[in-house]
Amino acid sequence: MVVHTRGWNFSTADSALSNSSSNAPVPQPPGGLGGTGHSVAALCLGLILVLGVVNNSLVLVIFAKFRCLWTPINVILVNISVSDILVCVFGTPFSFAASLRGQWLIGKHGCQWYGFANSLFGIVSLVSLSILSYERYNTVLRSTQADVSDFRKAWLCVGGSWLYSLLWTLPPFLGWSSYGPEGAGISCSVQWHLRSAASVSYVLCLFIFCLLLPLLLMVYCYSRIFIAIRGVGKINALSAQRREQHILVMVLSMVSCYLLCWMPYGVTALLATFGRSGLVTPVASMVPSILAKFSTVVNPVIYVFFNSQFYACLVGFVKCGGEARHRINTRDSNRDGNPPSLHVSRGAVEPACFGDPGGTPPRVPLKDYHTLTLVVHYNP
């Protein structure tokens, strides 16, 4: 039986894939990207690859160098960076190479691995973003004081995000839908364009439980946080105005990033599943795919920039260089659960950069140093 969808001859493609070696190219769909389209896709994917690796590696290096960052809620932030950098390492290079050559290069098994790995790491990132919003919601509205020593809950959240992702990414190997080439043939994903009952039900469940529900949880939690901050601002407007603006920008940035990077991919999948045949062209399907990968670049920027602790340590890391560490004093969060405040000052104190983050800085003449003292009032 021959099934034609969006220009693909799946009986021919599947036969070629099954008879090919792991390095054999996948047959390309008619009406693909063309030379210019492949060049543009290669440029975008190359930038995403480089920036994604650099940004997420910087987050992991900073976390490793500064022990004051070893808090439960920051473990979830690190989990997001780990999943994003895994996408950059195990996914993006293959689609980048395929764009350069104009065809998929690593055969059927490589295509299935690519689809599984990108789905696994992507869902881990999405679920972790929603868990992070819920933990912030609990800190601000339900806790009188943050517990910065209990890592058990944080590790359960991290492990739960990976198990939840495996729960939704393993079924295609067991017969509930499948992984295969998508769009212009330079990437692979769930076969959302197939019209069988198994594929349609899988795509629908994936959209609801791995994209829509995390989004709704994020919107709810951040909206409640913003409303709570505004309520405090009515009592003491002068002291709360700047904090309210910070929270508003944070909420809008995080939700907008989520919508920009992931919602086009989900909507495209639904259109390909429930729309008329050929509605989603190979060219049109590439844009949501690239936007989804772009999340690996913007996630560390947004979630580090709005995290005062990480930002303070980033400043210290840049000022003191890669071999130095920064002395950062942390305090327990305020009882009202407000975001941390950052104070940066210069003066004739003692050197701020030194080798042992837990030890005592060496006593050397102060005139040889520029002093940068960072004081962070910690509140996850």
CSV table of C-alpha atoms in Angstrom, one decimal:
chain,number,residue,atom,x,y,z
A,1,MET,CA,0.0,0.0,0.0
A,2,VAL,CA,1.4,3.4,-1.0
A,3,VAL,CA,0.6,6.4,1.3
A,4,HIS,CA,1.2,9.9,-0.2
A,5,THR,CA,1.4,12.8,2.3
A,6,ARG,CA,3.0,16.2,1.6
A,7,GLY,CA,4.9,14.8,-1.4
A,8,TRP,CA,6.4,11.8,0.4
A,9,ASN,CA,6.1,8.3,-1.0
A,10,PHE,CA,6.3,6.4,2.3
A,11,SER,CA,6.3,2.9,0.9
A,12,THR,CA,9.3,3.8,-1.2
A,13,ALA,CA,11.0,5.8,1.6
A,14,ASP,CA,10.5,3.0,4.2
A,15,SER,CA,11.7,0.4,1.8
A,16,ALA,CA,14.8,2.4,1.1
A,17,LEU,CA,15.4,3.1,4.7
A,18,SER,CA,15.0,-0.5,5.7
A,19,ASN,CA,17.5,-1.7,3.1
A,20,SER,CA,20.0,1.0,3.7
A,21,SER,CA,23.0,1.1,6.0
A,22,SER,CA,23.1,3.5,8.9
A,23,ASN,CA,25.0,6.0,6.8
A,24,ALA,CA,22.7,5.8,3.7
A,25,PRO,CA,20.9,9.0,2.8
A,26,VAL,CA,17.1,9.3,3.3
A,27,PRO,CA,15.1,9.9,0.1
A,28,GLN,CA,14.2,13.6,-0.2
A,29,PRO,CA,10.6,14.9,-0.7
A,30,PRO,CA,9.7,16.7,-3.9
A,31,GLY,CA,9.4,20.5,-3.6
A,32,GLY,CA,12.0,20.7,-0.8
A,33,LEU,CA,13.9,23.7,0.4
A,34,GLY,CA,16.2,24.1,-2.6
A,35,GLY,CA,19.8,25.4,-2.5
A,36,THR,CA,19.0,28.7,-1.0
A,37,GLY,CA,16.6,27.2,1.6
A,38,HIS,CA,19.2,24.7,2.7
A,39,SER,CA,21.8,27.4,3.1
A,40,VAL,CA,19.5,29.5,5.2
A,41,ALA,CA,18.6,26.5,7.3
A,42,ALA,CA,22.2,25.6,7.7
A,43,LEU,CA,23.1,29.2,8.8
A,44,CYS,CA,20.3,29.2,11.4
A,45,LEU,CA,21.1,25.8,12.8
A,46,GLY,CA,24.8,26.6,12.9
A,47,LEU,CA,24.2,29.7,15.0
A,48,ILE,CA,21.8,27.8,17.2
A,49,LEU,CA,24.4,25.0,17.7
A,50,VAL,CA,27.2,27.4,18.6
A,51,LEU,CA,25.2,29.8,20.8
A,52,GLY,CA,23.3,26.9,22.5
A,53,VAL,CA,26.5,25.1,23.5
A,54,VAL,CA,28.2,28.3,24.7
A,55,ASN,CA,25.3,29.7,26.7
A,56,ASN,CA,24.4,26.4,28.4
A,57,SER,CA,28.0,25.5,29.0
A,58,LEU,CA,28.5,28.9,30.7
A,59,VAL,CA,25.6,28.2,33.0
A,60,LEU,CA,27.0,24.8,34.0
A,61,VAL,CA,30.5,26.2,34.5
A,62,ILE,CA,29.2,29.0,36.7
A,63,PHE,CA,27.1,26.5,38.7
A,64,ALA,CA,30.1,24.3,39.2
A,65,LYS,CA,32.4,27.1,40.3
A,66,PHE,CA,30.1,28.8,42.8
A,67,ARG,CA,28.9,26.7,45.7
A,68,CYS,CA,26.4,29.3,46.8
A,69,LEU,CA,24.4,28.3,43.7
A,70,TRP,CA,24.0,24.8,44.9
A,71,THR,CA,20.4,25.2,46.0
A,72,PRO,CA,17.4,23.0,45.3
A,73,ILE,CA,15.7,25.4,42.9
A,74,ASN,CA,18.9,26.0,41.0
A,75,VAL,CA,19.1,22.2,40.4
A,76,ILE,CA,16.0,22.6,38.3
A,77,LEU,CA,17.6,25.4,36.3
A,78,VAL,CA,20.7,23.3,35.7
A,79,ASN,CA,18.4,20.4,34.5
A,80,ILE,CA,17.0,22.8,31.9
A,81,SER,CA,20.6,23.6,30.7
A,82,VAL,CA,21.6,20.0,30.7
A,83,SER,CA,18.6,19.0,28.5
A,84,ASP,CA,19.3,22.0,26.2
A,85,ILE,CA,22.9,21.2,25.7
A,86,LEU,CA,22.1,17.6,25.0
A,87,VAL,CA,19.9,18.7,22.2
A,88,CYS,CA,22.8,20.8,20.9
A,89,VAL,CA,25.2,17.9,21.1
A,90,PHE,CA,23.0,14.9,20.0
A,91,GLY,CA,20.5,16.6,17.7
A,92,THR,CA,21.4,19.9,16.1
A,93,PRO,CA,24.7,18.8,14.5
A,94,PHE,CA,22.9,16.1,12.4
A,95,SER,CA,20.3,18.5,11.1
A,96,PHE,CA,23.0,21.1,10.5
A,97,ALA,CA,25.1,18.6,8.5
A,98,ALA,CA,21.9,17.5,6.6
A,99,SER,CA,21.3,21.1,5.7
A,100,LEU,CA,24.8,21.5,4.3
A,101,ARG,CA,24.4,18.4,2.2
A,102,GLY,CA,20.8,18.9,1.3
A,103,GLN,CA,19.7,15.4,2.6
A,104,TRP,CA,19.6,13.3,5.6
A,105,LEU,CA,22.9,11.5,6.1
A,106,ILE,CA,22.7,8.9,8.9
A,107,GLY,CA,19.9,6.5,7.6
A,108,LYS,CA,16.8,5.0,9.2
A,109,HIS,CA,18.3,4.2,12.6
A,110,GLY,CA,19.9,7.6,12.9
A,111,CYS,CA,16.6,9.2,12.0
A,112,GLN,CA,14.8,7.3,14.7
A,113,TRP,CA,17.5,8.1,17.2
A,114,TYR,CA,17.4,11.8,16.3
A,115,GLY,CA,13.6,11.9,16.6
A,116,PHE,CA,13.6,10.1,20.0
A,117,ALA,CA,16.5,12.2,21.4
A,118,ASN,CA,15.2,15.6,20.4
A,119,SER,CA,11.7,14.7,21.7
A,120,LEU,CA,13.1,13.3,25.0
A,121,PHE,CA,15.4,16.3,25.7
A,122,GLY,CA,12.8,18.8,24.5
A,123,ILE,CA,10.0,17.5,26.8
A,124,VAL,CA,12.4,17.4,29.7
A,125,SER,CA,13.1,21.1,29.2
A,126,LEU,CA,9.4,21.9,28.9
A,127,VAL,CA,8.4,20.0,32.0
A,128,SER,CA,11.3,21.5,33.9
A,129,LEU,CA,10.2,25.0,33.0
A,130,SER,CA,6.7,24.3,34.4
A,131,ILE,CA,8.2,22.7,37.5
A,132,LEU,CA,10.4,25.8,38.0
A,133,SER,CA,7.3,28.1,37.8
A,134,TYR,CA,5.5,25.9,40.3
A,135,GLU,CA,8.4,26.0,42.7
A,136,ARG,CA,8.6,29.8,42.5
A,137,TYR,CA,4.9,29.9,43.1
A,138,ASN,CA,5.3,27.8,46.2
A,139,THR,CA,8.2,29.9,47.5
A,140,VAL,CA,6.3,33.2,47.1
A,141,LEU,CA,2.8,32.3,48.1
A,142,ARG,CA,2.9,29.1,50.2
A,143,SER,CA,6.2,29.2,52.1
A,144,THR,CA,7.2,31.4,54.9
A,145,GLN,CA,10.8,30.7,54.4
A,146,ALA,CA,12.6,28.8,51.6
A,147,ASP,CA,14.4,25.7,52.6
A,148,VAL,CA,17.8,25.9,50.9
A,149,SER,CA,19.2,22.7,52.3
A,150,ASP,CA,16.7,20.0,51.3
A,151,PHE,CA,17.7,18.7,47.9
A,152,ARG,CA,15.4,15.6,48.0
A,153,LYS,CA,12.4,17.3,46.4
A,154,ALA,CA,14.6,19.0,43.8
A,155,TRP,CA,16.1,15.7,42.7
A,156,LEU,CA,12.7,14.1,42.7
A,157,CYS,CA,11.5,16.8,40.3
A,158,VAL,CA,14.5,16.3,38.1
A,159,GLY,CA,14.1,12.6,38.0
A,160,GLY,CA,10.4,12.9,37.5
A,161,SER,CA,10.9,15.2,34.5
A,162,TRP,CA,13.1,12.6,32.8
A,163,LEU,CA,10.7,9.7,33.6
A,164,TYR,CA,7.7,11.7,32.4
A,165,SER,CA,9.6,12.5,29.2
A,166,LEU,CA,10.5,8.8,28.7
A,167,LEU,CA,6.8,7.9,29.3
A,168,TRP,CA,5.9,9.9,26.2
A,169,THR,CA,8.9,9.3,23.9
A,170,LEU,CA,9.2,5.5,24.2
A,171,PRO,CA,5.7,4.6,22.8
A,172,PRO,CA,6.7,5.2,19.1
A,173,PHE,CA,9.2,2.4,19.5
A,174,LEU,CA,6.4,0.2,20.8
A,175,GLY,CA,3.9,0.8,17.9
A,176,TRP,CA,2.1,3.9,19.1
A,177,SER,CA,3.0,6.2,16.2
A,178,SER,CA,6.6,6.2,14.9
A,179,TYR,CA,9.7,8.4,14.3
A,180,GLY,CA,10.7,9.3,10.8
A,181,PRO,CA,11.7,12.1,8.5
A,182,GLU,CA,9.9,15.4,8.7
A,183,GLY,CA,9.5,18.5,6.6
A,184,ALA,CA,12.2,19.0,3.9
A,185,GLY,CA,14.0,15.8,5.0
A,186,ILE,CA,16.9,17.4,7.0
A,187,SER,CA,15.4,16.4,10.4
A,188,CYS,CA,13.3,13.7,12.0
A,189,SER,CA,10.5,13.7,14.5
A,190,VAL,CA,7.3,12.0,15.4
A,191,GLN,CA,5.3,11.1,12.2
A,192,TRP,CA,2.6,13.7,12.8
A,193,HIS,CA,1.4,13.6,9.2
A,194,LEU,CA,0.2,10.0,9.3
A,195,ARG,CA,-3.5,9.6,9.5
A,196,SER,CA,-3.8,6.3,11.4
A,197,ALA,CA,-5.7,6.2,14.6
A,198,ALA,CA,-2.5,5.4,16.6
A,199,SER,CA,-0.6,8.4,15.1
A,200,VAL,CA,-3.5,10.8,15.5
A,201,SER,CA,-4.1,9.9,19.1
A,202,TYR,CA,-0.4,10.0,20.0
A,203,VAL,CA,0.0,13.5,18.5
A,204,LEU,CA,-3.1,14.8,20.3
A,205,CYS,CA,-1.9,13.4,23.6
A,206,LEU,CA,1.6,14.7,23.1
A,207,PHE,CA,0.2,18.2,22.4
A,208,ILE,CA,-2.0,18.2,25.5
A,209,PHE,CA,0.2,16.6,28.1
A,210,CYS,CA,3.7,17.8,27.0
A,211,LEU,CA,3.0,21.2,25.6
A,212,LEU,CA,-0.4,22.6,26.6
A,213,LEU,CA,-0.5,21.6,30.3
A,214,PRO,CA,3.0,22.9,31.1
A,215,LEU,CA,2.1,26.2,29.4
A,216,LEU,CA,-1.1,26.5,31.5
A,217,LEU,CA,0.8,25.7,34.7
A,218,MET,CA,3.4,28.4,33.9
A,219,VAL,CA,0.7,31.0,33.1
A,220,TYR,CA,-1.2,30.2,36.3
A,221,CYS,CA,1.9,30.2,38.6
A,222,TYR,CA,3.5,33.4,37.2
A,223,SER,CA,0.1,35.2,37.1
A,224,ARG,CA,-0.5,34.4,40.8
A,225,ILE,CA,3.1,35.6,41.6
A,226,PHE,CA,2.5,38.8,39.8
A,227,ILE,CA,-0.9,39.4,41.4
A,228,ALA,CA,0.7,38.8,44.8
A,229,ILE,CA,3.5,41.2,44.1
A,230,ARG,CA,1.0,43.8,43.0
A,231,GLY,CA,-1.0,43.3,46.3
A,232,VAL,CA,2.2,44.1,48.3
A,233,GLY,CA,2.8,47.1,46.1
A,234,LYS,CA,-0.5,48.7,47.0
A,235,ILE,CA,0.6,48.7,50.6
A,236,ASN,CA,4.1,50.1,50.0
A,237,ALA,CA,4.2,51.4,46.5
A,238,LEU,CA,7.6,53.0,46.6
A,239,SER,CA,9.5,50.0,47.6
A,240,ALA,CA,7.5,47.5,45.5
A,241,GLN,CA,7.3,49.4,42.2
A,242,ARG,CA,10.6,48.2,40.8
A,243,ARG,CA,10.1,44.7,42.0
A,244,GLU,CA,6.7,44.6,40.3
A,245,GLN,CA,8.2,45.8,37.1
A,246,HIS,CA,10.9,43.1,37.3
A,247,ILE,CA,8.3,40.4,37.9
A,248,LEU,CA,6.1,41.6,35.0
A,249,VAL,CA,9.1,41.6,32.6
A,250,MET,CA,10.1,38.1,33.9
A,251,VAL,CA,6.6,36.7,33.4
A,252,LEU,CA,6.1,38.2,29.9
A,253,SER,CA,9.6,37.1,28.8
A,254,MET,CA,9.3,33.5,30.0
A,255,VAL,CA,5.8,32.9,28.7
A,256,SER,CA,6.5,34.7,25.4
A,257,CYS,CA,9.6,32.6,24.9
A,258,TYR,CA,7.7,29.5,25.5
A,259,LEU,CA,5.0,30.5,23.1
A,260,LEU,CA,7.4,31.7,20.4
A,261,CYS,CA,9.6,28.6,20.5
A,262,TRP,CA,7.2,25.8,21.1
A,263,MET,CA,3.6,26.7,20.2
A,264,PRO,CA,4.3,27.0,16.4
A,265,TYR,CA,5.7,23.5,16.4
A,266,GLY,CA,2.6,22.2,18.3
A,267,VAL,CA,0.2,24.0,16.0
A,268,THR,CA,2.0,22.8,12.9
A,269,ALA,CA,1.7,19.2,14.2
A,270,LEU,CA,-2.0,19.6,14.7
A,271,LEU,CA,-2.5,21.1,11.3
A,272,ALA,CA,-0.5,18.3,9.7
A,273,THR,CA,-2.5,15.7,11.6
A,274,PHE,CA,-6.0,17.1,11.3
A,275,GLY,CA,-5.8,19.4,8.3
A,276,ARG,CA,-6.1,18.5,4.6
A,277,SER,CA,-3.3,16.6,2.9
A,278,GLY,CA,-0.5,18.9,1.8
A,279,LEU,CA,-1.6,21.8,4.0
A,280,VAL,CA,1.8,21.9,5.8
A,281,THR,CA,4.5,22.1,3.1
A,282,PRO,CA,8.1,21.0,3.7
A,283,VAL,CA,9.3,24.6,3.7
A,284,ALA,CA,6.6,25.8,6.2
A,285,SER,CA,7.4,22.9,8.6
A,286,MET,CA,11.1,23.9,8.9
A,287,VAL,CA,10.3,27.2,10.6
A,288,PRO,CA,8.6,25.8,13.7
A,289,SER,CA,11.4,23.1,13.9
A,290,ILE,CA,14.1,25.8,13.9
A,291,LEU,CA,12.2,27.9,16.4
A,292,ALA,CA,11.9,24.9,18.8
A,293,LYS,CA,15.7,24.4,18.6
A,294,PHE,CA,16.1,28.2,19.2
A,295,SER,CA,14.8,27.6,22.8
A,296,THR,CA,18.2,26.1,23.7
A,297,VAL,CA,19.7,29.5,23.1
A,298,VAL,CA,17.2,31.8,24.8
A,299,ASN,CA,16.4,29.6,27.8
A,300,PRO,CA,19.8,30.2,29.6
A,301,VAL,CA,19.6,33.9,28.7
A,302,ILE,CA,16.2,34.5,30.2
A,303,TYR,CA,16.4,32.2,33.2
A,304,VAL,CA,19.9,33.4,34.2
A,305,PHE,CA,19.2,37.0,33.5
A,306,PHE,CA,16.2,37.0,35.8
A,307,ASN,CA,17.9,35.0,38.5
A,308,SER,CA,19.8,37.4,40.6
A,309,GLN,CA,22.1,34.8,42.1
A,310,PHE,CA,23.2,33.4,38.8
A,311,TYR,CA,23.6,36.9,37.4
A,312,ALA,CA,25.7,38.0,40.3
A,313,CYS,CA,27.9,35.0,39.9
A,314,LEU,CA,28.2,35.6,36.2
A,315,VAL,CA,29.4,39.2,36.9
A,316,GLY,CA,31.9,37.7,39.3
A,317,PHE,CA,33.1,35.1,36.8
A,318,VAL,CA,33.6,37.7,34.1
A,319,LYS,CA,35.3,40.2,36.4
A,320,CYS,CA,37.6,37.7,38.0
A,321,GLY,CA,38.3,35.5,35.0
A,322,GLY,CA,37.9,31.8,34.4
A,323,GLU,CA,40.4,30.6,37.0
A,324,ALA,CA,39.0,32.7,39.9
A,325,ARG,CA,36.0,32.3,42.0
A,326,HIS,CA,33.9,35.0,43.6
A,327,ARG,CA,33.1,35.4,47.3
A,328,ILE,CA,29.3,35.8,47.5
A,329,ASN,CA,27.5,36.1,50.8
A,330,THR,CA,24.0,34.5,50.8
A,331,ARG,CA,21.2,34.9,53.2
A,332,ASP,CA,18.0,33.0,53.6
A,333,SER,CA,15.1,34.3,51.7
A,334,ASN,CA,12.8,36.9,53.2
A,335,ARG,CA,9.7,35.8,54.9
A,336,ASP,CA,7.5,37.3,52.2
A,337,GLY,CA,9.3,35.3,49.5
A,338,ASN,CA,10.3,38.3,47.4
A,339,PRO,CA,13.0,38.0,44.7
A,340,PRO,CA,16.6,38.5,45.9
A,341,SER,CA,18.2,41.9,45.9
A,342,LEU,CA,21.6,42.5,44.5
A,343,HIS,CA,24.1,45.0,45.8
A,344,VAL,CA,27.4,45.6,44.0
A,345,SER,CA,29.9,47.9,45.5
A,346,ARG,CA,33.5,48.8,45.2
A,347,GLY,CA,35.8,49.9,48.0
A,348,ALA,CA,39.0,49.3,49.9
A,349,VAL,CA,38.0,46.0,51.4
A,350,GLU,CA,39.8,42.7,50.7
A,351,PRO,CA,40.2,41.0,47.4
A,352,ALA,CA,37.0,39.5,46.2
A,353,CYS,CA,38.4,36.9,43.8
A,354,PHE,CA,40.3,33.9,45.2
A,355,GLY,CA,40.8,30.3,44.5
A,356,ASP,CA,38.8,28.5,47.1
A,357,PRO,CA,35.2,29.4,47.3
A,358,GLY,CA,34.9,28.0,50.8
A,359,GLY,CA,38.1,29.2,52.2
A,360,THR,CA,39.7,32.5,53.3
A,361,PRO,CA,41.1,34.9,50.7
A,362,PRO,CA,44.8,35.4,50.7
A,363,ARG,CA,46.0,38.5,52.6
A,364,VAL,CA,47.9,40.6,50.0
A,365,PRO,CA,48.3,44.3,49.5
A,366,LEU,CA,45.0,45.8,48.6
A,367,LYS,CA,46.6,48.3,46.2
A,368,ASP,CA,47.2,45.5,43.7
A,369,TYR,CA,43.6,44.7,43.3
A,370,HIS,CA,40.3,46.1,42.1
A,371,THR,CA,37.8,45.0,44.7
A,372,LEU,CA,34.3,43.9,43.7
A,373,THR,CA,32.0,42.8,46.5
A,374,LEU,CA,28.8,41.1,45.7
A,375,VAL,CA,26.1,40.6,48.3
A,376,VAL,CA,23.1,38.5,47.3
A,377,HIS,CA,20.0,38.1,49.5
A,378,TYR,CA,19.0,34.8,48.3
A,379,ASN,CA,15.4,33.9,47.5
A,380,PRO,CA,14.7,31.1,45.0
